[in-house]
Short mmCIF file of C-alpha atoms in Angstrom, two decimals:
data_model
loop_
_atom_site.label_atom_id
_atom_site.label_comp_id
_atom_site.label_asym_id
_atom_site.label_seq_id
_atom_site.Cartn_x
_atom_site.Cartn_y
_atom_site.Cartn_z
CA MET A 1 0.00 0.00 0.00
CA ASN A 2 1.52 3.33 -1.04
CA GLY A 3 -1.30 5.75 -0.27
CA TYR A 4 -2.79 6.64 3.12
CA LEU A 5 -4.14 9.51 5.19
CA LYS A 6 -1.99 10.85 8.01
CA ILE A 7 -4.14 12.49 10.67
CA ASN A 8 -1.13 14.07 12.37
CA ALA A 9 -2.93 14.59 15.67
CA VAL A 10 -2.78 13.22 19.18
CA LEU A 11 -6.04 11.93 20.59
CA PRO A 12 -6.89 13.86 23.76
CA SER A 13 -7.01 12.15 27.10
CA GLY A 14 -10.11 12.35 29.21
CA PRO A 15 -13.51 10.68 29.44
CA GLN A 16 -14.47 7.77 27.27
CA TYR A 17 -15.28 8.70 23.69
CA LYS A 18 -18.88 8.61 22.52
CA ARG A 19 -20.21 5.48 20.92
CA LEU A 20 -21.19 5.70 17.27
CA THR A 21 -24.80 5.09 18.31
CA ASP A 22 -24.71 8.35 20.29
CA LEU A 23 -23.83 10.24 17.11
CA MET A 24 -26.71 9.12 14.92
CA LEU A 25 -30.36 8.14 14.72
CA LEU A 26 -31.28 4.58 15.54
CA PRO A 27 -30.70 2.57 12.34
CA SER A 28 -34.34 1.46 12.26
CA LEU A 29 -35.53 5.08 12.12
CA VAL A 30 -33.75 5.73 8.83
CA LYS A 31 -36.47 4.65 6.42
CA ASP A 32 -37.82 5.67 3.04
CA GLY A 33 -39.80 8.89 3.42
CA LEU A 34 -37.83 10.31 6.36
CA ALA A 35 -38.30 14.08 6.17
CA ALA A 36 -37.13 15.02 9.67
CA GLY A 37 -35.32 12.94 12.28
CA TYR A 38 -34.02 14.11 15.65
CA ALA A 39 -31.91 12.36 18.31
CA LEU A 40 -32.59 15.05 20.84
CA LYS A 41 -30.39 14.67 23.91
CA ASP A 42 -27.09 14.66 22.04
CA HIS A 43 -27.99 16.60 18.90
CA GLY A 44 -30.83 18.98 19.70
CA ALA A 45 -32.42 20.42 16.57
CA TYR A 46 -30.07 18.71 14.10
CA ASN A 47 -32.20 17.08 11.40
CA PHE A 48 -30.51 13.86 10.30
CA ALA A 49 -32.70 13.72 7.17
CA THR A 50 -31.41 17.01 5.76
CA GLY A 51 -28.04 17.42 7.48
CA LEU A 52 -29.15 20.87 8.66
CA TYR A 53 -30.28 22.34 11.96
CA SER A 54 -33.95 23.17 12.39
CA GLU A 55 -35.07 26.25 14.30
CA MET A 56 -34.80 25.79 18.07
CA MET A 57 -37.27 27.94 19.96
CA GLY A 58 -36.18 28.81 23.50
CA SER A 59 -33.66 26.70 25.40
CA PRO A 60 -34.91 23.19 26.25
CA VAL A 61 -33.14 21.49 29.15
CA GLN A 62 -31.93 17.91 29.15
CA GLY A 63 -34.11 15.20 30.60
CA GLN A 64 -33.11 11.68 31.55
CA HIS A 65 -32.81 10.47 27.95
CA GLY A 66 -33.90 13.42 25.82
CA LEU A 67 -34.80 17.10 25.85
CA LYS A 68 -37.70 18.61 27.78
CA PHE A 69 -40.09 20.62 25.66
CA ASN A 70 -43.05 22.89 26.40
CA GLN A 71 -44.86 25.91 24.95
CA THR A 72 -41.77 28.12 24.99
CA ASN A 73 -39.08 25.51 24.30
CA TYR A 74 -39.56 23.45 21.14
CA ILE A 75 -38.32 22.71 17.61
CA ASN A 76 -39.86 24.23 14.50
CA THR A 77 -39.04 21.71 11.76
CA GLY A 78 -40.01 24.18 9.04
CA ILE A 79 -41.71 21.30 7.19
CA LEU A 80 -45.36 21.19 6.13
CA LYS A 81 -46.63 17.63 6.30
CA PRO A 82 -48.21 16.00 3.23
CA GLU A 83 -51.62 14.30 3.17
CA SER A 84 -50.01 10.91 3.80
CA PHE A 85 -47.53 11.06 6.67
CA THR A 86 -46.25 9.44 9.86
CA PHE A 87 -45.32 10.91 13.26
CA LEU A 88 -43.00 8.78 15.43
CA VAL A 89 -41.90 9.75 18.93
CA VAL A 90 -40.07 8.07 21.82
CA ALA A 91 -40.90 10.05 24.95
CA GLN A 92 -41.81 9.88 28.61
CA LYS A 93 -45.51 9.29 29.33
CA THR A 94 -47.08 12.10 31.37
CA PRO A 95 -50.39 12.20 33.30
CA GLY A 96 -51.26 15.61 31.85
CA MET A 97 -51.36 16.81 28.27
CA GLY A 98 -48.01 17.76 26.77
CA PHE A 99 -47.35 18.48 23.10
CA LEU A 100 -45.11 15.83 21.51
CA MET A 101 -45.34 16.42 17.77
CA GLY A 102 -47.75 18.07 15.38
CA ASP A 103 -48.94 21.03 13.33
CA PHE A 104 -51.98 22.08 15.37
CA VAL A 105 -53.41 25.49 14.43
CA ASP A 106 -55.50 27.17 17.12
CA LYS A 107 -58.82 28.59 15.93
CA THR A 108 -57.68 32.09 16.90
CA GLN A 109 -54.88 31.82 14.33
CA ALA A 110 -56.94 30.23 11.54
CA ALA A 111 -58.63 32.24 8.79
CA ASP A 112 -61.84 30.22 9.10
CA GLY A 113 -61.95 30.25 12.90
CA LYS A 114 -61.61 26.46 13.14
CA GLU A 115 -58.90 24.28 14.67
CA HIS A 116 -56.69 22.44 12.19
CA GLY A 117 -53.83 19.94 12.13
CA THR A 118 -52.70 16.72 13.74
CA THR A 119 -51.20 16.51 17.21
CA MET A 120 -49.71 13.73 19.33
CA SER A 121 -49.77 14.25 23.10
CA SER A 122 -47.46 12.92 25.82
CA ARG A 123 -50.50 11.33 27.44
CA GLY A 124 -50.87 9.11 24.38
CA ASP A 125 -53.76 10.83 22.61
CA VAL A 126 -53.73 11.72 18.91
CA TYR A 127 -55.98 14.48 17.55
CA ALA A 128 -56.55 14.74 13.80
CA GLY A 129 -58.15 17.40 11.63
CA VAL A 130 -61.64 16.82 10.23
CA PRO A 131 -63.89 19.27 8.33
CA GLY A 132 -65.51 20.57 11.52
CA GLY A 133 -62.20 21.19 13.30
CA VAL A 134 -60.09 18.65 15.19
CA GLY A 135 -61.30 15.34 16.62
CA LEU A 136 -59.83 12.57 18.77
CA ALA A 137 -58.38 9.91 16.46
CA PHE A 138 -56.93 7.65 19.17
CA GLY A 139 -57.13 8.06 22.95
CA GLN A 140 -54.62 7.40 25.73
CA GLN A 141 -54.23 3.75 26.67
CA SER A 142 -55.12 2.39 30.12
CA THR A 143 -52.05 0.12 30.07
CA ASN A 144 -49.64 3.06 29.95
CA VAL A 145 -47.67 3.98 33.08
CA ASN A 146 -46.80 7.60 33.83
CA GLY A 147 -43.08 8.34 33.96
CA GLU A 148 -42.06 5.40 31.76
CA TYR A 149 -40.87 5.82 28.20
CA VAL A 150 -43.22 4.94 25.37
CA LEU A 151 -42.99 4.55 21.60
CA LEU A 152 -45.89 6.32 19.89
CA VAL A 153 -46.58 6.21 16.17
CA TYR A 154 -49.45 7.79 14.23
CA SER A 155 -49.66 7.12 10.50
CA ALA A 156 -52.20 8.51 8.04
CA THR A 157 -52.58 7.36 4.43
CA LYS A 158 -54.78 9.05 1.83
CA ASN A 159 -56.25 6.26 -0.29
CA SER A 160 -58.64 8.47 -2.26
CA ALA A 161 -60.55 11.74 -1.91
CA THR A 162 -63.02 10.02 0.42
CA SER A 163 -60.92 7.30 2.03
CA TYR A 164 -58.19 7.64 4.63
CA SER A 165 -56.46 5.00 6.76
CA GLN A 166 -55.14 5.78 10.24
CA GLU A 167 -52.75 3.53 12.16
CA TYR A 168 -51.66 3.91 15.78
CA ALA A 169 -48.91 2.14 17.72
CA ASN A 170 -48.31 2.43 21.46
CA LEU A 171 -45.52 0.35 23.02
CA GLN A 172 -44.50 0.55 26.68
CA GLY A 173 -43.25 -1.94 29.25
CA GLY A 174 -43.66 -4.90 26.92
CA ARG A 175 -47.29 -3.97 26.24
CA ASP A 176 -47.99 -3.55 22.53
CA ILE A 177 -51.09 -1.83 21.18
CA PHE A 178 -51.79 -1.46 17.46
CA LEU A 179 -55.06 0.16 16.37
CA SER A 180 -56.53 0.94 12.95
CA ARG A 181 -59.26 3.33 11.93
CA ALA A 182 -60.71 4.29 8.54
CA ILE A 183 -62.35 7.68 8.02
CA PRO A 184 -63.87 9.35 4.93
CA ASP A 185 -63.02 12.97 5.65
CA LEU A 186 -59.61 13.40 7.26
CA VAL A 187 -58.17 16.89 6.66
CA ASN A 188 -54.39 16.88 6.92
CA ILE A 189 -53.01 19.94 5.16
CA THR A 190 -52.25 23.09 7.17
CA ASP A 191 -50.08 26.16 6.70
CA ASN A 192 -48.33 25.44 10.01
CA PRO A 193 -44.95 23.63 10.07
CA VAL A 194 -44.68 20.47 12.13
CA GLY A 195 -43.19 21.12 15.55
CA VAL A 196 -41.57 18.90 18.17
CA GLY A 197 -42.64 19.89 21.69
CA TYR A 198 -44.99 22.60 20.41
CA SER A 199 -45.80 24.34 17.13
CA VAL A 200 -45.74 27.91 15.88
CA LYS A 201 -49.50 28.43 15.49
CA SER A 202 -50.63 26.29 18.43
CA SER A 203 -51.06 29.03 21.05
CA PRO A 204 -53.02 29.29 23.23
CA LEU A 205 -53.39 25.50 23.38
CA GLY A 206 -53.27 24.65 27.07
CA TRP A 207 -51.03 21.58 26.94
CA VAL A 208 -48.53 22.60 29.59
CA ALA A 209 -46.82 19.36 30.71
CA ASP A 210 -43.05 19.28 30.18
CA THR A 211 -42.31 16.40 27.80
CA ASP A 212 -39.00 14.50 27.79
CA VAL A 213 -38.58 13.54 24.12
CA VAL A 214 -35.81 11.13 23.07
CA TYR A 215 -36.45 10.69 19.33
CA ALA A 216 -38.88 12.42 16.99
CA CYS A 217 -39.33 11.62 13.30
CA LEU A 218 -41.60 12.80 10.49
CA TYR A 219 -42.11 10.63 7.40
CA SER A 220 -43.74 11.74 4.15
CA LYS A 221 -45.70 8.50 3.75
CA GLY A 222 -48.08 6.28 5.64
CA PHE A 223 -47.50 2.72 6.86
CA THR A 224 -49.78 -0.28 7.24
CA LYS A 225 -50.49 -2.02 10.53
CA ALA A 226 -48.32 -4.99 9.51
CA GLU A 227 -45.45 -2.65 8.64
CA LEU A 228 -45.78 -0.84 11.97
CA GLU A 229 -45.74 -4.10 13.93
CA THR A 230 -42.47 -5.24 12.32
CA TRP A 231 -40.92 -1.80 12.54
CA ALA A 232 -41.87 -1.22 16.18
CA ALA A 233 -40.24 -4.50 17.20
CA GLN A 234 -36.99 -3.36 15.55
CA ILE A 235 -37.12 0.01 17.31
CA ARG A 236 -37.76 -1.63 20.68
CA SER A 237 -34.77 -3.93 20.23
CA GLU A 238 -32.42 -1.11 19.23
CA LEU A 239 -33.58 1.16 22.06
CA MET A 240 -32.65 -1.54 24.57
CA GLN A 241 -29.42 -2.71 22.95
CA LEU A 242 -28.04 0.68 21.88
CA LYS A 243 -29.51 3.16 24.38
CA GLY A 244 -30.54 1.10 27.41
CA ILE A 245 -34.12 2.33 27.14
CA GLN A 246 -36.82 -0.25 27.80
CA ILE A 247 -40.24 0.12 26.23
#
């Protein structure tokens, strides 16, 4: 071999170097359609899908495994979600309502005076836009335990102008819940970018619980129940093996 790269540097002494898994998203989160992906504790608003930093609002503090978000400390992804999309979050379950991910528009900030958008809460609820405003798509699950970390996924697929599929996954403490719901009139498009921890046009939504978010991802496509079941098992395994987080 007659060609090589000479670094010409001495590695500093000190604490143990970070593992490669601390410098990236979980491998299972890197899927077709990834539009925004955040590994929050170590990388803040860095979007692994674009290689650029998103807008960080305020100064979130570190939680046990992630960053703590609320109405004044959150990430504006700058991305408008399409009609078919998926929200995925690993976060700490809270007893009260905290904003995990979404593009909720409060009626006071909407031209038609109606609520719009899709929002996932740290209690486990998902609210989705319908012609009359916003309705509960999936509610919190009785099996969930406050203070433990949970994997939440909400996926919406537009099949036609009058047919939409909604899928919901909720994994915590070895308890797996997968729910499906079809609806004829889901309204997904808003003029509000998706936010992690809160969203620009969500005020004065009264979801005030601090939410410790570990991972947050937005995908520009929907997934089937079977796809979510396989995918969620992969995420659970990697969370335990690579991050020591049990769900």
